[in-house]
PDB file of C-alpha atoms in Angstrom:
ATOM      1  CA  MET A   1       0.000   0.000   0.000  1.00 75.00           C
ATOM      2  CA  ARG A   2       1.227   3.495  -0.842  1.00 82.00           C
ATOM      3  CA  PRO A   3       1.879   6.035   1.947  1.00 90.00           C
ATOM      4  CA  PRO A   4      -0.851   8.589   2.700  1.00 91.00           C
ATOM      5  CA  LEU A   5       1.288  11.442   1.332  1.00 90.00           C
ATOM      6  CA  THR A   6       1.488   9.716  -2.068  1.00 92.00           C
ATOM      7  CA  LEU A   7      -2.237   8.969  -2.097  1.00 92.00           C
ATOM      8  CA  ASP A   8      -3.027  12.544  -1.047  1.00 94.00           C
ATOM      9  CA  ALA A   9      -0.799  13.981  -3.779  1.00 95.00           C
ATOM     10  CA  GLY A  10      -2.491  11.970  -6.500  1.00 95.00           C
ATOM     11  CA  ARG A  11      -5.981  12.718  -5.234  1.00 97.00           C
ATOM     12  CA  LEU A  12      -5.337  16.447  -4.751  1.00 97.00           C
ATOM     13  CA  LEU A  13      -3.659  16.882  -8.130  1.00 97.00           C
ATOM     14  CA  THR A  14      -6.614  15.169  -9.812  1.00 97.00           C
ATOM     15  CA  ARG A  15      -9.074  17.436  -8.002  1.00 98.00           C
ATOM     16  CA  THR A  16      -6.978  20.529  -8.767  1.00 97.00           C
ATOM     17  CA  ALA A  17      -6.844  19.558 -12.441  1.00 97.00           C
ATOM     18  CA  SER A  18     -10.639  19.343 -12.483  1.00 97.00           C
ATOM     19  CA  GLY A  19     -10.861  22.941 -11.217  1.00 95.00           C
ATOM     20  CA  ASP A  20     -11.579  22.273  -7.538  1.00 96.00           C
ATOM     21  CA  ALA A  21     -10.199  25.390  -5.802  1.00 91.00           C
ATOM     22  CA  SER A  22     -10.394  23.776  -2.363  1.00 96.00           C
ATOM     23  CA  ALA A  23      -8.038  21.036  -3.582  1.00 97.00           C
ATOM     24  CA  LEU A  24      -5.304  23.595  -4.205  1.00 94.00           C
ATOM     25  CA  GLU A  25      -5.751  24.847  -0.635  1.00 95.00           C
ATOM     26  CA  GLU A  26      -5.427  21.278   0.629  1.00 97.00           C
ATOM     27  CA  LEU A  27      -2.362  20.753  -1.562  1.00 96.00           C
ATOM     28  CA  VAL A  28      -0.745  23.812   0.036  1.00 96.00           C
ATOM     29  CA  ASP A  29      -1.700  22.571   3.517  1.00 96.00           C
ATOM     30  CA  ARG A  30      -0.397  19.054   2.861  1.00 96.00           C
ATOM     31  CA  PHE A  31       2.820  19.946   1.006  1.00 96.00           C
ATOM     32  CA  GLY A  32       3.576  23.486   2.208  1.00 96.00           C
ATOM     33  CA  GLY A  33       6.022  22.404   4.912  1.00 95.00           C
ATOM     34  CA  LEU A  34       7.966  20.097   2.616  1.00 95.00           C
ATOM     35  CA  VAL A  35       8.042  22.638  -0.220  1.00 96.00           C
ATOM     36  CA  PHE A  36       9.181  25.414   2.137  1.00 95.00           C
ATOM     37  CA  ALA A  37      11.894  23.194   3.657  1.00 94.00           C
ATOM     38  CA  CYS A  38      13.164  22.272   0.189  1.00 94.00           C
ATOM     39  CA  ILE A  39      13.216  25.920  -0.857  1.00 93.00           C
ATOM     40  CA  GLY A  40      15.136  26.732   2.328  1.00 92.00           C
ATOM     41  CA  THR A  41      17.950  24.401   1.263  1.00 90.00           C
ATOM     42  CA  VAL A  42      18.442  26.520  -1.853  1.00 89.00           C
ATOM     43  CA  GLN A  43      17.338  30.059  -0.990  1.00 89.00           C
ATOM     44  CA  ALA A  44      18.854  31.962   1.946  1.00 86.00           C
ATOM     45  CA  ASP A  45      16.619  35.064   1.868  1.00 88.00           C
ATOM     46  CA  PRO A  46      13.312  34.669   3.791  1.00 88.00           C
ATOM     47  CA  ALA A  47      11.381  36.999   1.460  1.00 87.00           C
ATOM     48  CA  GLY A  48      12.744  35.096  -1.525  1.00 89.00           C
ATOM     49  CA  ARG A  49      11.634  31.813   0.050  1.00 91.00           C
ATOM     50  CA  ASP A  50       8.076  33.110   0.464  1.00 92.00           C
ATOM     51  CA  ARG A  51       7.897  34.275  -3.151  1.00 93.00           C
ATOM     52  CA  LEU A  52       9.361  31.018  -4.436  1.00 94.00           C
ATOM     53  CA  CYS A  53       6.858  29.024  -2.396  1.00 95.00           C
ATOM     54  CA  SER A  54       4.035  30.943  -4.089  1.00 95.00           C
ATOM     55  CA  ASP A  55       5.695  30.375  -7.473  1.00 95.00           C
ATOM     56  CA  VAL A  56       5.919  26.622  -6.850  1.00 97.00           C
ATOM     57  CA  PHE A  57       2.251  26.273  -5.933  1.00 97.00           C
ATOM     58  CA  THR A  58       1.257  28.438  -8.893  1.00 96.00           C
ATOM     59  CA  ALA A  59       3.236  26.091 -11.150  1.00 97.00           C
ATOM     60  CA  LEU A  60       1.597  23.060  -9.519  1.00 97.00           C
ATOM     61  CA  TRP A  61      -1.828  24.583 -10.136  1.00 97.00           C
ATOM     62  CA  ARG A  62      -1.037  25.384 -13.771  1.00 97.00           C
ATOM     63  CA  ARG A  63       0.394  21.919 -14.439  1.00 98.00           C
ATOM     64  CA  ALA A  64      -2.067  19.910 -12.324  1.00 97.00           C
ATOM     65  CA  CYS A  65      -3.383  17.980 -15.363  1.00 97.00           C
ATOM     66  CA  GLU A  66       0.128  16.666 -15.965  1.00 97.00           C
ATOM     67  CA  GLY A  67       0.552  15.783 -12.295  1.00 96.00           C
ATOM     68  CA  ALA A  68      -2.819  14.065 -12.110  1.00 96.00           C
ATOM     69  CA  HIS A  69      -1.541  11.510 -14.624  1.00 96.00           C
ATOM     70  CA  SER A  70       1.863  11.009 -13.006  1.00 95.00           C
ATOM     71  CA  PRO A  71       2.473   7.488 -11.669  1.00 94.00           C
ATOM     72  CA  GLU A  72       4.600   9.007  -8.870  1.00 94.00           C
ATOM     73  CA  PRO A  73       2.828  12.198  -7.744  1.00 96.00           C
ATOM     74  CA  VAL A  74       5.203  13.095  -4.874  1.00 95.00           C
ATOM     75  CA  LEU A  75       8.197  12.847  -7.186  1.00 94.00           C
ATOM     76  CA  TRP A  76       6.303  14.928  -9.758  1.00 96.00           C
ATOM     77  CA  VAL A  77       5.558  17.664  -7.172  1.00 96.00           C
ATOM     78  CA  LEU A  78       9.268  17.814  -6.335  1.00 95.00           C
ATOM     79  CA  LYS A  79      10.195  17.870 -10.018  1.00 95.00           C
ATOM     80  CA  VAL A  80       7.993  20.948 -10.512  1.00 97.00           C
ATOM     81  CA  LEU A  81       9.550  22.461  -7.383  1.00 95.00           C
ATOM     82  CA  CYS A  82      13.083  21.915  -8.733  1.00 92.00           C
ATOM     83  CA  GLU A  83      12.187  23.252 -12.174  1.00 93.00           C
ATOM     84  CA  THR A  84      10.687  26.359 -10.570  1.00 93.00           C
ATOM     85  CA  LEU A  85      13.748  26.860  -8.371  1.00 89.00           C
ATOM     86  CA  GLY A  86      16.091  26.309 -11.291  1.00 85.00           C
ATOM     87  CA  SER A  87      14.369  28.922 -13.425  1.00 86.00           C
ATOM     88  CA  ALA A  88      14.199  31.553 -10.660  1.00 81.00           C
ATOM     89  CA  ASN A  89      16.776  34.316 -10.782  1.00 70.00           C
ATOM     90  CA  GLU A  90      17.347  34.698  -7.070  1.00 62.00           C
ATOM     91  CA  LEU A  91      20.271  36.697  -5.772  1.00 57.00           C
ATOM     92  CA  ASP A  92      20.697  35.057  -2.376  1.00 72.00           C
ATOM     93  CA  ARG A  93      21.158  31.358  -3.098  1.00 76.00           C
ATOM     94  CA  ARG A  94      22.915  29.032  -0.715  1.00 78.00           C
ATOM     95  CA  PRO A  95      26.375  27.792  -1.809  1.00 74.00           C
ATOM     96  CA  LEU A  96      25.330  24.285  -2.869  1.00 73.00           C
ATOM     97  CA  SER A  97      22.098  25.294  -4.605  1.00 81.00           C
ATOM     98  CA  GLY A  98      23.596  25.467  -8.105  1.00 81.00           C
ATOM     99  CA  GLY A  99      25.079  22.002  -7.800  1.00 84.00           C
ATOM    100  CA  LEU A 100      21.920  20.535  -6.326  1.00 87.00           C
ATOM    101  CA  LEU A 101      19.626  22.051  -8.941  1.00 86.00           C
ATOM    102  CA  GLY A 102      22.090  21.048 -11.655  1.00 87.00           C
ATOM    103  CA  LEU A 103      21.574  17.371 -10.875  1.00 90.00           C
ATOM    104  CA  ALA A 104      19.269  15.339 -13.077  1.00 90.00           C
ATOM    105  CA  CYS A 105      15.769  14.275 -12.119  1.00 88.00           C
ATOM    106  CA  PRO A 106      15.144  12.281  -9.914  1.00 91.00           C
ATOM    107  CA  ASP A 107      18.527  12.711  -8.173  1.00 93.00           C
ATOM    108  CA  ARG A 108      17.873  16.255  -6.956  1.00 93.00           C
ATOM    109  CA  GLU A 109      14.315  15.421  -5.845  1.00 94.00           C
ATOM    110  CA  LEU A 110      15.467  12.382  -3.884  1.00 94.00           C
ATOM    111  CA  LEU A 111      18.222  14.374  -2.161  1.00 93.00           C
ATOM    112  CA  LEU A 112      15.673  17.023  -1.202  1.00 93.00           C
ATOM    113  CA  LEU A 113      13.367  14.396   0.292  1.00 94.00           C
ATOM    114  CA  ALA A 114      16.274  13.125   2.392  1.00 92.00           C
ATOM    115  CA  ALA A 115      17.876  16.444   3.337  1.00 90.00           C
ATOM    116  CA  ALA A 116      14.965  18.870   3.570  1.00 92.00           C
ATOM    117  CA  GLY A 117      12.117  16.432   4.146  1.00 92.00           C
ATOM    118  CA  GLY A 118      13.992  14.320   6.668  1.00 91.00           C
ATOM    119  CA  PHE A 119      12.641  11.106   5.157  1.00 94.00           C
ATOM    120  CA  SER A 120      14.489   7.817   5.587  1.00 94.00           C
ATOM    121  CA  GLN A 121      15.500   5.750   2.570  1.00 94.00           C
ATOM    122  CA  GLY A 122      12.630   3.360   3.259  1.00 94.00           C
ATOM    123  CA  GLU A 123      10.157   6.231   3.400  1.00 95.00           C
ATOM    124  CA  ILE A 124      11.544   7.786   0.208  1.00 95.00           C
ATOM    125  CA  SER A 125      11.269   4.436  -1.526  1.00 94.00           C
ATOM    126  CA  ALA A 126       7.622   4.116  -0.489  1.00 93.00           C
ATOM    127  CA  LEU A 127       6.812   7.719  -1.456  1.00 92.00           C
ATOM    128  CA  THR A 128       8.415   7.533  -4.889  1.00 92.00           C
ATOM    129  CA  GLY A 129       8.092   3.899  -5.914  1.00 91.00           C
ATOM    130  CA  ILE A 130      11.861   3.617  -6.381  1.00 93.00           C
ATOM    131  CA  ASP A 131      13.347   0.370  -5.080  1.00 93.00           C
ATOM    132  CA  GLU A 132      15.580   0.930  -2.018  1.00 94.00           C
ATOM    133  CA  PHE A 133      18.618  -0.669  -3.646  1.00 95.00           C
ATOM    134  CA  ARG A 134      18.303   1.618  -6.675  1.00 95.00           C
ATOM    135  CA  LEU A 135      17.548   4.567  -4.378  1.00 95.00           C
ATOM    136  CA  ARG A 136      20.795   4.055  -2.447  1.00 95.00           C
ATOM    137  CA  ALA A 137      22.742   3.960  -5.707  1.00 94.00           C
ATOM    138  CA  ILE A 138      21.046   7.143  -6.965  1.00 94.00           C
ATOM    139  CA  LEU A 139      21.691   9.002  -3.705  1.00 94.00           C
ATOM    140  CA  ARG A 140      25.314   7.865  -3.585  1.00 94.00           C
ATOM    141  CA  THR A 141      25.913   8.961  -7.187  1.00 93.00           C
ATOM    142  CA  ALA A 142      24.182  12.304  -6.589  1.00 91.00           C
ATOM    143  CA  LEU A 143      26.254  13.005  -3.477  1.00 91.00           C
ATOM    144  CA  GLU A 144      29.436  12.077  -5.319  1.00 91.00           C
ATOM    145  CA  ALA A 145      28.468  14.478  -8.110  1.00 89.00           C
ATOM    146  CA  LEU A 146      27.905  17.263  -5.581  1.00 86.00           C
ATOM    147  CA  ARG A 147      31.164  16.476  -3.847  1.00 84.00           C
ATOM    148  CA  GLY A 148      32.984  16.731  -7.170  1.00 82.00           C
ATOM    149  CA  ARG A 149      31.363  20.077  -7.932  1.00 61.00           C
ATOM    150  CA  ARG A 150      31.879  21.721  -4.552  1.00 51.00           C
ATOM    151  CA  ASP A 151      34.336  19.552  -2.631  1.00 46.00           C
ATOM    152  CA  ASP A 152      35.412  22.494  -0.482  1.00 45.00           C
ATOM    153  CA  LEU A 153      31.889  22.985   0.914  1.00 43.00           C
ATOM    154  CA  LEU A 154      30.865  19.448   1.845  1.00 38.00           C
ATOM    155  CA  THR A 155      31.688  18.355   5.356  1.00 36.00           C
ATOM    156  CA  ALA A 156      29.748  15.115   5.691  1.00 35.00           C
TER     157      ALA A 156
END
């Protein structure tokens, strides 16, 4: 059985795509904390974080039809988040944000679930449908790519 967050994402994206305004409110309530935490890993300025959060949910609303048909709705929400962050011209980005956003999908989304969302590998696997063995390999490769890009900034 899929986790409630995954089921909620699919259900809310379907309702949003059908024009249900209350579904967008629920989507913000359900995913606002995760989206804001992910934005905080990239954007240092609080005002910039607020604006980006609005931009992300606007993009989710505009692209809800696409998300409603996604087999992995949580991963799709994070993909839209990363695309929105990558296209934003913010002045106060955190040092690793360029490297993180430069990673391919789903690497960057999976790292955000782990780092900003605080999800375990088992939880990420359940949320995204990615097998844990493959997930570990993806995360390891993504971290190695970040380390190669900004070796002087990583301390883990």
